[in-house]
Amino acid sequence: MFPFVTQNYPTSPGVYLMKGPRGKILYVGKAKNLRARLSSYFRGDAGLSVKTAALVAKVAAVEVLLTASEKEALLLEASLIKKHRPRYNIVLKDDKNYILFKLDKRSPFPRLAFTRRVARDGAAYFGPFTSAAAARATWKELGRVFPLRKCGDRALANRVRPCLYHFIGQCLAPCVKAVDPDDYAALVRRVEAFLTGRSAEVIKTVQKDMEAAAEALEFEKAAGLRDLLTAMRRTVEGQATVLTRLVDLDVVGFAATDHGVGLCILFVRQGRLLDRKTFFFPGVDAEEALSAAGSALVQFYRPESFIPPRVVVPESLAPVAALAASREGVGAGGGGPSGGPVTDEAAAGERAADARALAEILEERRGGAVRLGPPRGREERKLLEMAAVNARRAAEEAVKAAERDVLPSLAAAFGLAGLSRIEAVDVSHLGGRGVRVGLVVFEDGAPRKRDYRAYAFPELEGTSDDYLALASFAARRAAAGPPWPDLLLVDGGKGQLEAVARALGEAGAGGAFALAAIAKGDTRSQNEMHDVIYVPGRKNPLSLRPGSPELLFLQRVRDAVHDFSVGRQRAARNKAGLSSDVLALPGVGPKTAKILWEAFGSVAAMKAAGVEAIAARTGLGPKRAATVAEALSTLPG
């Protein structure tokens, strides 16, 4: 166990980083009193949960960062967790911002656009939607009801004729037609009223306008208003009313199970349940649930997120209730990595400080008041119960999925304690030209595409040396630093694996993570995917059965990095091809040249193709394809 000396640490608030023997950050925690919190970990195993005991057994060093207040400690903790993603912390795997509708009312002809970031720019925001498909479906339905412009500002300024939306009655075409700004502004007000929950008011107004048009014998106008009325009613019927008051709020519920803690956030906008989001944190017990929920909320509500004026939480997470509990000295202890094995009174005090800090952080990020508190009235209590039920269901479903997960058994095959982040690397080039090394990342079994990278090495042009390319990649990867993978998978054999291992060692990153290579086996046949896995220091491959879930998963990762690296290499080749002889042909511009390169891949293939083949594979019209074929025939060779 790590030789802990209490006197080495201050009694002020701050953040502590527990590190393993190789310097990898295992856990990031915060404390109102660093000395008291850290000493509670190293008084023996009494009172430690299984997860905390496992953590403490691996700790080789502890670093601290002092802060001026509990709020700063909470913010710093969230920032470090997001950066390092320690194994023993509560980390939101899905930490993207969700889709919102943005109505920029400063524009003379506003449009309803998609965005994932909230800015203090005077625009109106509506949402969020956790599903992009659901958001787009709603946007399409609103487009049928309210004919606002769909194009961007650049298209609005440069368009010379109406787009298709105008011809199907879903846009007034202010880009080219003389649309009355007052009429358009009235339409915008109607859209905003509809999205802010005043749908009944809008429907009543439209119905009166329809009846007035009918009385005035303006039957065409009345028919249009009738269709609008029908569309609006259909849209409203698809939303569930859960509050009689037109308010915006989020409802946060959590549930502790034997396998971990589930968390659910319901998004209620203008009294209607718009969407929900669920999370599951495995290995967190009931005593850690409150700290886990608080940590998750700090990560979930980011500065660019949409934060409503009210967030309904259980009483145990509300600042007032937590403060009362701390004064009375009651409450469950916060054992484990989320809170440390401290006394009931100290735990209640920590929760009170965390709840107050969370409320302050939400207000700062929203730029306005945020009420963080327990439910008011029967309707909100029912919503909180609904959130708790969904949180428990999320936990149960996650456990069932984990039972089918291959990662634990795969980790065991590699002799690893766990396997969360996997990186895979592959080299692609064409006869030594356009060398690209692709890197893909899988986290918890799913691709993390925003972490994909493609490395270019101009100095290696013409070498056709895969070993040198991999060694160059390893040096760059070592220089990039954490987050380190649990496993780096190389698409290749023993030679490629040795090249990577040697380069990592020379760069000072040897042993920072496990290495493996996936190669074609000697007995690979047409109907048998017999790939083999090599690891450093072992002559024979790992004994993974062909067709096993573990090997199939590694093959999926290998295929992903292969496709990615080849795609990036091909894209680079196509880009270079734009300056080739094809681009110099009369009547062939950059767009056509790119289409030709993507369709045929070489000048020889282009020349060999006839007019019909060029038209079929590029989408060019017959006349255009004939012109291109004639130009290609003038090329030598």
XYZ file of C-alpha atoms in Angstrom:
637
model
C 0.000 0.000 0.000
C 1.123 3.554 -0.705
C 3.055 4.988 2.298
C 0.709 7.801 3.221
C 1.846 10.637 5.493
C -1.042 12.818 6.697
C 1.098 15.802 7.601
C 2.267 16.209 3.997
C -1.109 17.521 2.865
C -2.967 20.764 3.702
C -6.374 21.120 5.302
C -7.641 23.481 2.574
C -10.066 22.571 -0.246
C -8.738 21.182 -3.493
C -8.408 18.267 -5.866
C -6.302 15.140 -5.457
C -4.993 12.852 -8.201
C -4.256 9.224 -7.323
C -1.671 7.687 -9.646
C -0.517 4.160 -10.340
C 3.076 2.859 -10.479
C 3.508 4.068 -14.080
C 2.148 7.526 -13.376
C -1.275 6.858 -14.914
C -4.068 8.757 -13.168
C -6.401 6.236 -11.557
C -8.790 8.590 -9.788
C -9.503 12.313 -9.458
C -11.313 13.486 -6.334
C -12.184 16.700 -4.565
C -12.359 17.544 -0.886
C -13.249 20.384 1.418
C -10.358 19.259 3.629
C -7.685 17.426 1.641
C -5.827 16.053 4.660
C -8.962 14.595 6.248
C -10.194 13.106 3.000
C -6.914 11.487 2.022
C -6.243 10.130 5.496
C -9.583 8.314 5.373
C -8.331 6.193 2.486
C -5.236 4.872 4.242
C -6.389 3.873 7.721
C -6.640 0.221 6.773
C -9.317 -1.653 4.834
C -12.024 -1.185 7.457
C -15.008 0.645 5.985
C -13.673 0.595 2.410
C -15.904 -0.692 -0.353
C -14.550 -3.336 -2.716
C -14.042 -0.763 -5.457
C -12.243 1.670 -3.146
C -10.038 -1.067 -1.684
C -9.038 -2.083 -5.221
C -8.172 1.529 -6.016
C -6.103 2.073 -2.864
C -4.126 -1.110 -3.524
C -2.913 0.356 -6.842
C -2.052 3.873 -5.634
C 1.666 4.695 -5.842
C 1.483 8.480 -5.490
C -0.960 11.245 -4.702
C -0.754 14.785 -6.076
C -2.918 17.673 -4.898
C -4.061 20.921 -6.486
C -5.296 23.588 -4.078
C -8.353 25.721 -4.821
C -9.891 28.757 -3.155
C -13.323 27.199 -2.620
C -15.408 24.035 -2.896
C -16.941 25.357 -6.132
C -13.532 25.737 -7.762
C -12.638 22.240 -6.597
C -15.813 20.856 -8.185
C -15.071 22.616 -11.481
C -11.436 21.521 -11.515
C -12.415 17.943 -10.700
C -14.855 17.855 -13.643
C -12.238 19.336 -15.983
C -9.572 16.807 -15.000
C -12.005 13.892 -15.259
C -12.967 14.957 -18.766
C -9.301 15.307 -19.768
C -7.859 12.129 -18.246
C -10.963 9.891 -18.014
C -9.634 7.935 -15.015
C -10.783 4.352 -14.650
C -12.243 4.751 -11.158
C -14.158 7.987 -11.768
C -17.729 8.636 -12.856
C -17.254 9.624 -16.491
C -20.028 10.487 -18.926
C -19.235 8.423 -22.009
C -21.774 10.376 -24.070
C -20.663 13.918 -23.305
C -21.693 15.685 -26.484
C -24.103 18.574 -26.533
C -27.559 17.678 -27.789
C -29.390 19.220 -30.704
C -31.341 22.436 -30.203
C -33.503 24.579 -32.445
C -32.173 28.112 -32.891
C -34.347 31.013 -34.015
C -32.146 34.050 -34.704
C -34.615 36.898 -34.399
C -31.995 39.520 -35.295
C -32.118 38.463 -38.952
C -34.700 40.248 -41.136
C -35.939 36.812 -42.242
C -35.109 34.364 -39.409
C -34.937 30.629 -39.979
C -35.242 27.658 -37.635
C -31.773 26.085 -37.603
C -30.017 23.252 -35.782
C -27.241 23.898 -33.288
C -25.450 22.103 -30.455
C -24.185 25.188 -28.642
C -25.995 27.908 -26.748
C -24.563 31.400 -27.140
C -25.661 34.675 -25.576
C -26.497 36.175 -28.958
C -30.126 37.183 -28.539
C -31.429 34.126 -30.383
C -34.174 31.897 -29.012
C -33.263 28.264 -28.304
C -35.622 25.302 -28.010
C -34.789 21.742 -26.951
C -32.724 19.732 -26.355
C -33.237 16.596 -28.440
C -31.075 13.584 -27.602
C -31.920 11.979 -30.944
C -30.855 13.730 -34.130
C -33.482 11.745 -36.036
C -36.230 12.922 -33.689
C -35.049 16.518 -33.983
C -35.033 16.357 -37.771
C -38.482 14.755 -37.860
C -39.830 17.565 -35.666
C -38.103 20.160 -37.842
C -39.688 18.695 -40.965
C -43.128 18.727 -39.344
C -42.667 22.359 -38.293
C -41.526 23.171 -41.840
C -44.827 21.881 -43.182
C -46.712 24.044 -40.700
C -44.662 27.250 -40.794
C -43.067 28.203 -44.165
C -39.926 29.908 -42.816
C -36.841 29.976 -45.026
C -34.630 26.865 -44.848
C -31.430 28.094 -46.514
C -28.459 29.709 -44.787
C -27.513 33.370 -44.919
C -25.081 32.922 -47.822
C -27.668 31.134 -49.938
C -30.248 33.768 -49.014
C -27.969 36.510 -50.321
C -26.935 34.744 -53.543
C -29.912 32.636 -54.657
C -31.463 33.673 -57.998
C -34.493 31.393 -58.070
C -36.637 29.754 -55.385
C -35.643 26.375 -54.011
C -37.772 23.233 -53.943
C -39.178 24.091 -50.502
C -40.959 27.096 -51.997
C -42.600 25.040 -54.733
C -43.984 22.548 -52.203
C -45.348 25.348 -50.033
C -42.823 25.133 -47.170
C -40.934 28.416 -47.723
C -42.043 31.939 -48.606
C -38.788 32.390 -50.610
C -37.663 35.748 -49.180
C -34.411 35.132 -51.078
C -35.976 36.127 -54.411
C -39.548 37.222 -53.731
C -40.904 40.423 -52.213
C -42.056 39.086 -48.860
C -43.614 41.626 -46.517
C -41.281 41.827 -43.451
C -44.269 42.431 -41.182
C -46.024 39.296 -42.448
C -42.822 37.304 -42.012
C -42.339 38.710 -38.504
C -45.880 37.629 -37.635
C -45.033 34.137 -38.861
C -41.880 34.128 -36.693
C -43.920 35.171 -33.655
C -46.333 32.344 -34.385
C -43.437 29.842 -34.583
C -41.955 31.081 -31.323
C -45.323 30.956 -29.585
C -45.865 27.421 -30.831
C -42.423 26.255 -29.662
C -42.794 27.901 -26.261
C -45.926 25.948 -25.522
C -48.577 28.504 -26.439
C -49.908 26.165 -29.128
C -53.515 26.505 -27.983
C -53.289 30.275 -28.433
C -51.815 29.899 -31.938
C -54.405 27.305 -32.955
C -57.238 29.536 -31.753
C -55.867 32.499 -33.757
C -55.489 30.440 -36.928
C -59.000 29.072 -36.550
C -60.417 32.611 -36.282
C -58.439 33.672 -39.365
C -59.775 30.653 -41.265
C -63.367 31.433 -40.360
C -62.914 35.102 -41.301
C -61.441 34.132 -44.674
C -64.353 31.791 -45.356
C -66.901 34.509 -44.513
C -65.087 36.880 -46.857
C -65.351 34.217 -49.617
C -61.526 33.909 -49.734
C -61.756 30.151 -50.081
C -58.177 29.534 -51.216
C -56.813 31.350 -48.165
C -59.289 29.551 -45.915
C -58.218 26.171 -47.308
C -54.558 26.975 -46.622
C -55.372 27.964 -43.040
C -57.418 24.796 -42.649
C -54.423 22.674 -43.691
C -52.203 24.663 -41.316
C -54.668 24.068 -38.483
C -54.711 20.321 -39.158
C -50.891 20.122 -39.233
C -50.536 22.045 -35.972
C -53.037 19.835 -34.169
C -51.234 16.720 -35.416
C -47.920 18.071 -34.122
C -49.337 18.941 -30.699
C -50.951 15.526 -30.329
C -47.488 13.932 -30.587
C -46.328 15.648 -27.394
C -47.151 14.476 -23.884
C -48.447 17.124 -21.460
C -47.062 16.454 -17.989
C -47.527 19.845 -16.289
C -50.476 22.182 -16.290
C -48.076 25.122 -16.005
C -46.110 26.286 -19.070
C -42.656 25.989 -17.503
C -39.222 24.799 -18.624
C -37.431 22.414 -16.295
C -35.227 19.333 -16.162
C -36.000 16.493 -13.765
C -33.095 14.425 -12.440
C -33.681 11.002 -10.913
C -31.258 8.263 -9.945
C -31.463 4.708 -8.708
C -28.847 2.611 -6.901
C -28.757 -1.079 -7.809
C -26.518 -4.001 -6.900
C -24.485 -3.386 -10.047
C -24.231 0.391 -10.078
C -26.169 3.649 -10.282
C -28.582 4.654 -13.040
C -29.291 8.307 -13.815
C -32.139 9.788 -15.855
C -32.753 13.393 -16.938
C -36.214 14.335 -18.259
C -36.461 17.452 -20.433
C -39.778 19.264 -19.872
C -40.401 22.307 -22.062
C -43.470 24.477 -21.572
C -45.173 21.726 -19.612
C -44.575 19.045 -22.243
C -42.187 16.118 -21.923
C -39.828 16.643 -24.847
C -37.122 13.979 -24.390
C -34.969 12.116 -21.871
C -31.393 10.927 -21.402
C -30.160 8.031 -19.262
C -26.729 7.018 -17.959
C -25.352 4.082 -16.004
C -22.296 4.062 -13.738
C -21.189 0.489 -12.990
C -19.541 -0.449 -9.725
C -20.961 2.512 -7.791
C -22.803 1.450 -4.645
C -25.734 3.078 -2.834
C -23.503 5.081 -0.486
C -21.746 6.653 -3.455
C -24.939 7.400 -5.414
C -25.332 11.021 -4.314
C -21.742 11.958 -5.099
C -21.979 10.098 -8.411
C -25.128 11.994 -9.416
C -23.605 15.359 -8.486
C -20.405 14.641 -10.403
C -22.412 13.565 -13.450
C -24.482 16.774 -13.449
C -21.379 18.974 -13.427
C -20.161 17.113 -16.513
C -23.580 17.092 -18.196
C -24.439 20.798 -17.868
C -21.593 22.482 -19.693
C -21.254 26.217 -20.491
C -22.512 25.728 -24.053
C -25.435 23.503 -23.007
C -29.055 24.569 -22.693
C -29.787 24.935 -18.969
C -33.381 25.609 -17.914
C -34.263 27.990 -15.073
C -35.267 25.035 -12.870
C -33.670 21.644 -12.255
C -35.770 19.318 -10.100
C -33.663 16.914 -8.038
C -34.306 14.584 -5.098
C -34.237 16.300 -1.731
C -30.902 14.682 -0.914
C -29.319 16.612 -3.811
C -31.016 19.946 -3.103
C -28.826 22.607 -1.414
C -31.343 23.463 1.319
C -32.018 19.840 2.292
C -28.335 18.959 2.170
C -27.476 21.948 4.342
C -30.097 20.930 6.914
C -28.705 17.404 6.960
C -25.196 18.710 7.556
C -26.357 20.810 10.519
C -28.165 17.830 12.012
C -25.191 15.557 11.346
C -27.229 12.885 9.552
C -26.989 11.135 6.210
C -25.293 8.220 4.597
C -21.536 8.108 4.499
C -19.868 8.795 1.179
C -17.688 5.693 1.046
C -15.659 4.718 -1.985
C -13.923 6.707 -4.700
C -16.878 9.063 -5.077
C -16.664 10.305 -1.556
C -14.185 8.436 0.640
C -15.002 6.610 3.876
C -15.780 9.595 6.047
C -18.187 10.064 8.966
C -21.922 10.693 8.545
C -21.605 14.293 9.701
C -18.655 15.006 7.430
C -20.405 13.331 4.482
C -23.512 15.470 4.995
C -21.332 18.568 5.142
C -19.600 17.575 1.918
C -22.953 17.042 0.203
C -24.185 20.431 1.340
C -21.075 22.109 -0.028
C -21.333 20.162 -3.298
C -25.025 21.024 -3.717
C -24.392 24.742 -3.140
C -21.423 24.667 -5.509
C -23.446 22.858 -8.183
C -26.219 25.460 -7.977
C -23.675 28.284 -8.354
C -21.996 26.572 -11.315
C -25.309 26.116 -13.141
C -26.186 29.782 -12.636
C -22.822 30.910 -13.993
C -23.060 28.628 -17.012
C -26.623 29.661 -17.793
C -25.960 33.331 -17.261
C -29.084 33.630 -15.121
C -30.836 32.250 -12.085
C -31.205 28.476 -11.757
C -33.400 26.955 -9.071
C -31.940 23.595 -8.014
C -34.389 21.998 -5.646
C -36.909 19.284 -4.788
C -40.235 18.901 -6.642
C -43.127 21.277 -6.071
C -46.535 19.691 -6.007
C -47.935 16.364 -7.095
C -47.158 16.742 -10.819
C -43.454 17.326 -10.271
C -43.264 14.517 -7.719
C -44.726 12.172 -10.329
C -42.106 13.356 -12.816
C -39.346 12.688 -10.293
C -40.738 9.194 -9.735
C -40.807 8.688 -13.515
C -37.162 9.745 -13.738
C -36.217 7.305 -10.966
C -38.054 4.453 -12.700
C -36.272 5.212 -15.966
C -32.932 5.417 -14.148
C -33.458 1.966 -12.648
C -34.468 0.566 -16.019
C -31.366 2.082 -17.607
C -29.230 0.342 -14.978
C -30.932 -3.002 -15.570
C -30.589 -2.754 -19.346
C -26.936 -1.757 -19.064
C -26.210 -4.769 -16.871
C -27.865 -7.100 -19.384
C -25.826 -5.551 -22.190
C -22.632 -5.869 -20.153
C -23.261 -9.582 -19.712
C -23.047 -9.919 -23.463
C -20.029 -7.676 -23.678
C -16.805 -9.294 -24.802
C -14.492 -6.753 -23.190
C -14.107 -8.492 -19.810
C -13.152 -11.808 -21.383
C -10.928 -10.032 -23.894
C -9.173 -8.202 -21.064
C -8.613 -11.532 -19.331
C -7.095 -12.964 -22.513
C -4.559 -10.115 -22.569
C -3.952 -10.345 -18.818
C -5.361 -6.858 -18.210
C -7.406 -5.702 -15.241
C -9.824 -3.915 -17.570
C -10.259 -2.951 -21.197
C -12.074 0.315 -21.856
C -10.162 2.307 -24.458
C -8.728 0.512 -27.502
C -6.721 2.273 -30.193
C -5.897 0.609 -33.525
C -3.376 1.691 -36.150
C -2.814 0.821 -39.822
C -0.581 2.076 -42.653
C -1.872 2.848 -46.136
C -0.029 4.038 -49.255
C -0.002 3.451 -53.003
C 3.424 2.233 -54.074
C 5.015 4.363 -51.398
C 3.091 7.491 -52.381
C 0.604 9.321 -50.142
C 1.659 7.587 -46.919
C -1.070 7.774 -44.287
C -1.235 6.132 -40.868
C -4.780 5.898 -39.555
C -5.720 5.675 -35.875
C -9.193 4.725 -34.682
C -10.477 4.628 -31.118
C -13.031 2.319 -29.539
C -14.272 3.123 -26.062
C -16.387 0.647 -24.102
C -16.877 -1.379 -27.270
C -18.130 1.508 -29.450
C -16.220 3.644 -31.969
C -15.299 7.109 -30.714
C -15.052 8.805 -34.090
C -14.182 12.256 -32.826
C -10.862 10.785 -31.620
C -9.984 9.259 -35.007
C -6.752 10.635 -36.444
C -4.847 10.371 -39.734
C -1.094 11.025 -39.723
C 0.806 12.159 -42.829
C 4.540 11.573 -43.261
C 5.809 13.473 -46.336
C 9.372 12.520 -45.454
C 8.527 8.859 -46.117
C 7.275 9.380 -49.679
C 8.621 6.669 -51.959
C 9.965 4.426 -49.186
C 7.135 1.829 -49.037
C 8.449 1.057 -45.539
C 5.522 0.146 -43.284
C 7.844 -0.474 -40.321
C 9.305 3.010 -40.568
C 5.835 4.544 -40.922
C 4.624 2.728 -37.797
C 7.729 3.751 -35.868
C 7.181 7.376 -36.893
C 3.561 7.110 -35.795
C 4.571 5.637 -32.414
C 6.887 8.590 -31.773
C 4.059 11.034 -32.503
C 1.589 9.095 -30.382
C 4.012 9.071 -27.450
C 4.510 12.822 -27.785
C 0.736 13.405 -27.779
C 0.463 11.847 -24.304
C -2.694 10.833 -22.402
C -5.337 9.659 -22.547
C -3.479 6.398 -23.091
C -5.329 3.380 -24.410
C -5.616 0.180 -22.449
C -4.615 -1.610 -25.652
C -3.020 -0.488 -28.931
C -3.861 -2.903 -31.757
C -1.547 -2.918 -34.804
C -2.813 -4.156 -38.147
C 0.129 -6.377 -39.046
C 2.373 -9.174 -37.813
C 5.290 -9.603 -35.452
C 7.523 -7.221 -37.389
C 5.061 -4.363 -37.263
C 4.441 -5.032 -33.565
C 8.157 -4.946 -32.773
C 8.600 -1.692 -34.710
C 5.885 -0.001 -32.652
C 7.117 -1.425 -29.336
C 10.700 -0.348 -30.013
C 9.701 3.189 -31.059
C 7.470 3.624 -28.002
C 10.315 2.519 -25.747
C 12.724 4.977 -27.382
C 10.125 7.745 -26.926
C 9.744 6.999 -23.214
C 6.261 5.527 -23.453
C 7.193 1.870 -23.278
C 4.862 -0.045 -20.993
C 2.336 2.776 -20.779
C -0.260 0.465 -22.317
C -0.610 -3.038 -23.727
C 0.290 -3.831 -27.348
C -1.010 -6.444 -29.762
C -1.009 -7.127 -33.500
C -3.642 -8.821 -35.641
C -2.472 -10.730 -38.704
C -3.785 -13.266 -41.179
C -3.301 -16.833 -39.994
C -1.495 -19.553 -41.971
C -4.678 -21.613 -42.362
C -6.899 -18.717 -43.458
C -9.319 -19.916 -46.127
C -12.122 -18.375 -48.131
C -14.775 -19.315 -45.587
C -12.723 -19.068 -42.398
C -11.709 -15.759 -40.842
C -8.669 -17.229 -39.101
C -6.803 -14.131 -37.928
C -4.220 -14.481 -35.164
C -3.241 -12.123 -32.350
C 0.395 -11.536 -31.365
C 1.619 -9.840 -28.186
C 5.183 -8.753 -27.298
C 7.393 -11.340 -25.630
C 5.339 -14.301 -26.810
C 6.363 -16.485 -29.735
C 2.993 -18.071 -30.403
C -0.257 -16.147 -30.921
C -2.929 -15.890 -28.259
C -5.335 -18.790 -28.115
C -8.451 -17.006 -29.369
C -10.796 -19.438 -31.052
C -11.692 -18.572 -34.667
C -15.187 -17.133 -34.757
C -15.167 -16.355 -31.044
C -16.811 -13.080 -29.921
C -13.422 -11.809 -28.725
C -11.691 -12.381 -32.060
C -14.664 -11.076 -34.036
C -14.551 -7.858 -32.010
C -10.828 -7.383 -32.696
C -11.471 -8.051 -36.388
C -14.156 -5.376 -36.325
C -11.675 -2.909 -34.840
C -9.040 -3.924 -37.425
C -11.510 -3.486 -40.287
C -12.469 -0.060 -38.977
C -8.886 1.203 -38.907
C -8.123 -0.377 -42.277
C -11.115 1.313 -43.931
C -10.297 4.603 -42.233
C -6.621 4.660 -43.239
C -7.373 3.585 -46.814
C -10.118 6.194 -47.041
C -7.829 8.970 -45.832
C -5.055 7.834 -48.171
C -7.470 7.733 -51.094
C -8.819 11.183 -50.185
C -5.278 12.557 -50.143
C -4.578 10.902 -53.495
C -7.769 12.330 -54.979
C -6.860 15.772 -53.705
C -3.436 15.495 -55.291
C -5.082 14.247 -58.470
C -6.911 17.544 -58.841
C -3.687 19.119 -60.042
C -2.980 16.303 -62.496
C -3.400 16.152 -66.242
C -7.119 15.502 -65.806
C -7.662 18.923 -64.232
C -5.818 20.488 -67.166
C -8.260 19.071 -69.705
C -10.618 21.547 -71.397
C -14.052 21.544 -69.806
C -12.950 19.565 -66.722
C -13.013 21.596 -63.524
C -12.026 20.611 -59.949
C -15.466 19.173 -59.146
C -15.586 16.971 -62.246
C -11.974 15.870 -61.758
C -12.714 14.831 -58.197
C -15.780 12.857 -59.313
C -13.692 11.074 -61.961
C -10.928 10.165 -59.529
C -13.416 8.820 -56.962
C -15.195 6.761 -59.632
C -12.185 5.282 -61.478
C -9.049 5.795 -59.362
C -6.645 6.149 -62.307
C -6.298 7.896 -65.656
C -6.026 4.535 -67.432
C -9.389 3.417 -66.041
C -10.956 6.716 -67.067
C -9.692 6.379 -70.640
C -10.804 2.748 -70.859
C -14.354 3.600 -69.826
C -16.802 4.536 -72.521
C -19.311 7.359 -72.489
C -22.009 5.165 -70.954
C -19.706 3.962 -68.162
C -18.619 7.519 -67.350
C -22.229 8.671 -67.198
C -23.328 5.707 -65.066
C -20.484 5.876 -62.522
C -20.199 9.658 -62.170
C -23.801 10.818 -62.556
C -22.843 13.181 -65.414
C -25.361 13.745 -68.167
C -24.886 12.048 -71.597
C -23.620 15.191 -73.316
C -21.296 16.061 -70.456
C -19.990 12.476 -70.294
C -19.313 12.537 -74.061
C -17.359 15.784 -73.697
C -15.288 14.322 -70.854
C -14.622 11.077 -72.778
C -13.443 13.048 -75.796
C -11.122 15.156 -73.627
C -9.710 12.028 -71.953
C -8.921 10.488 -75.333
C -6.424 13.278 -76.006
C -4.241 12.205 -73.080
C -1.142 10.182 -74.017
C -0.669 6.538 -72.990
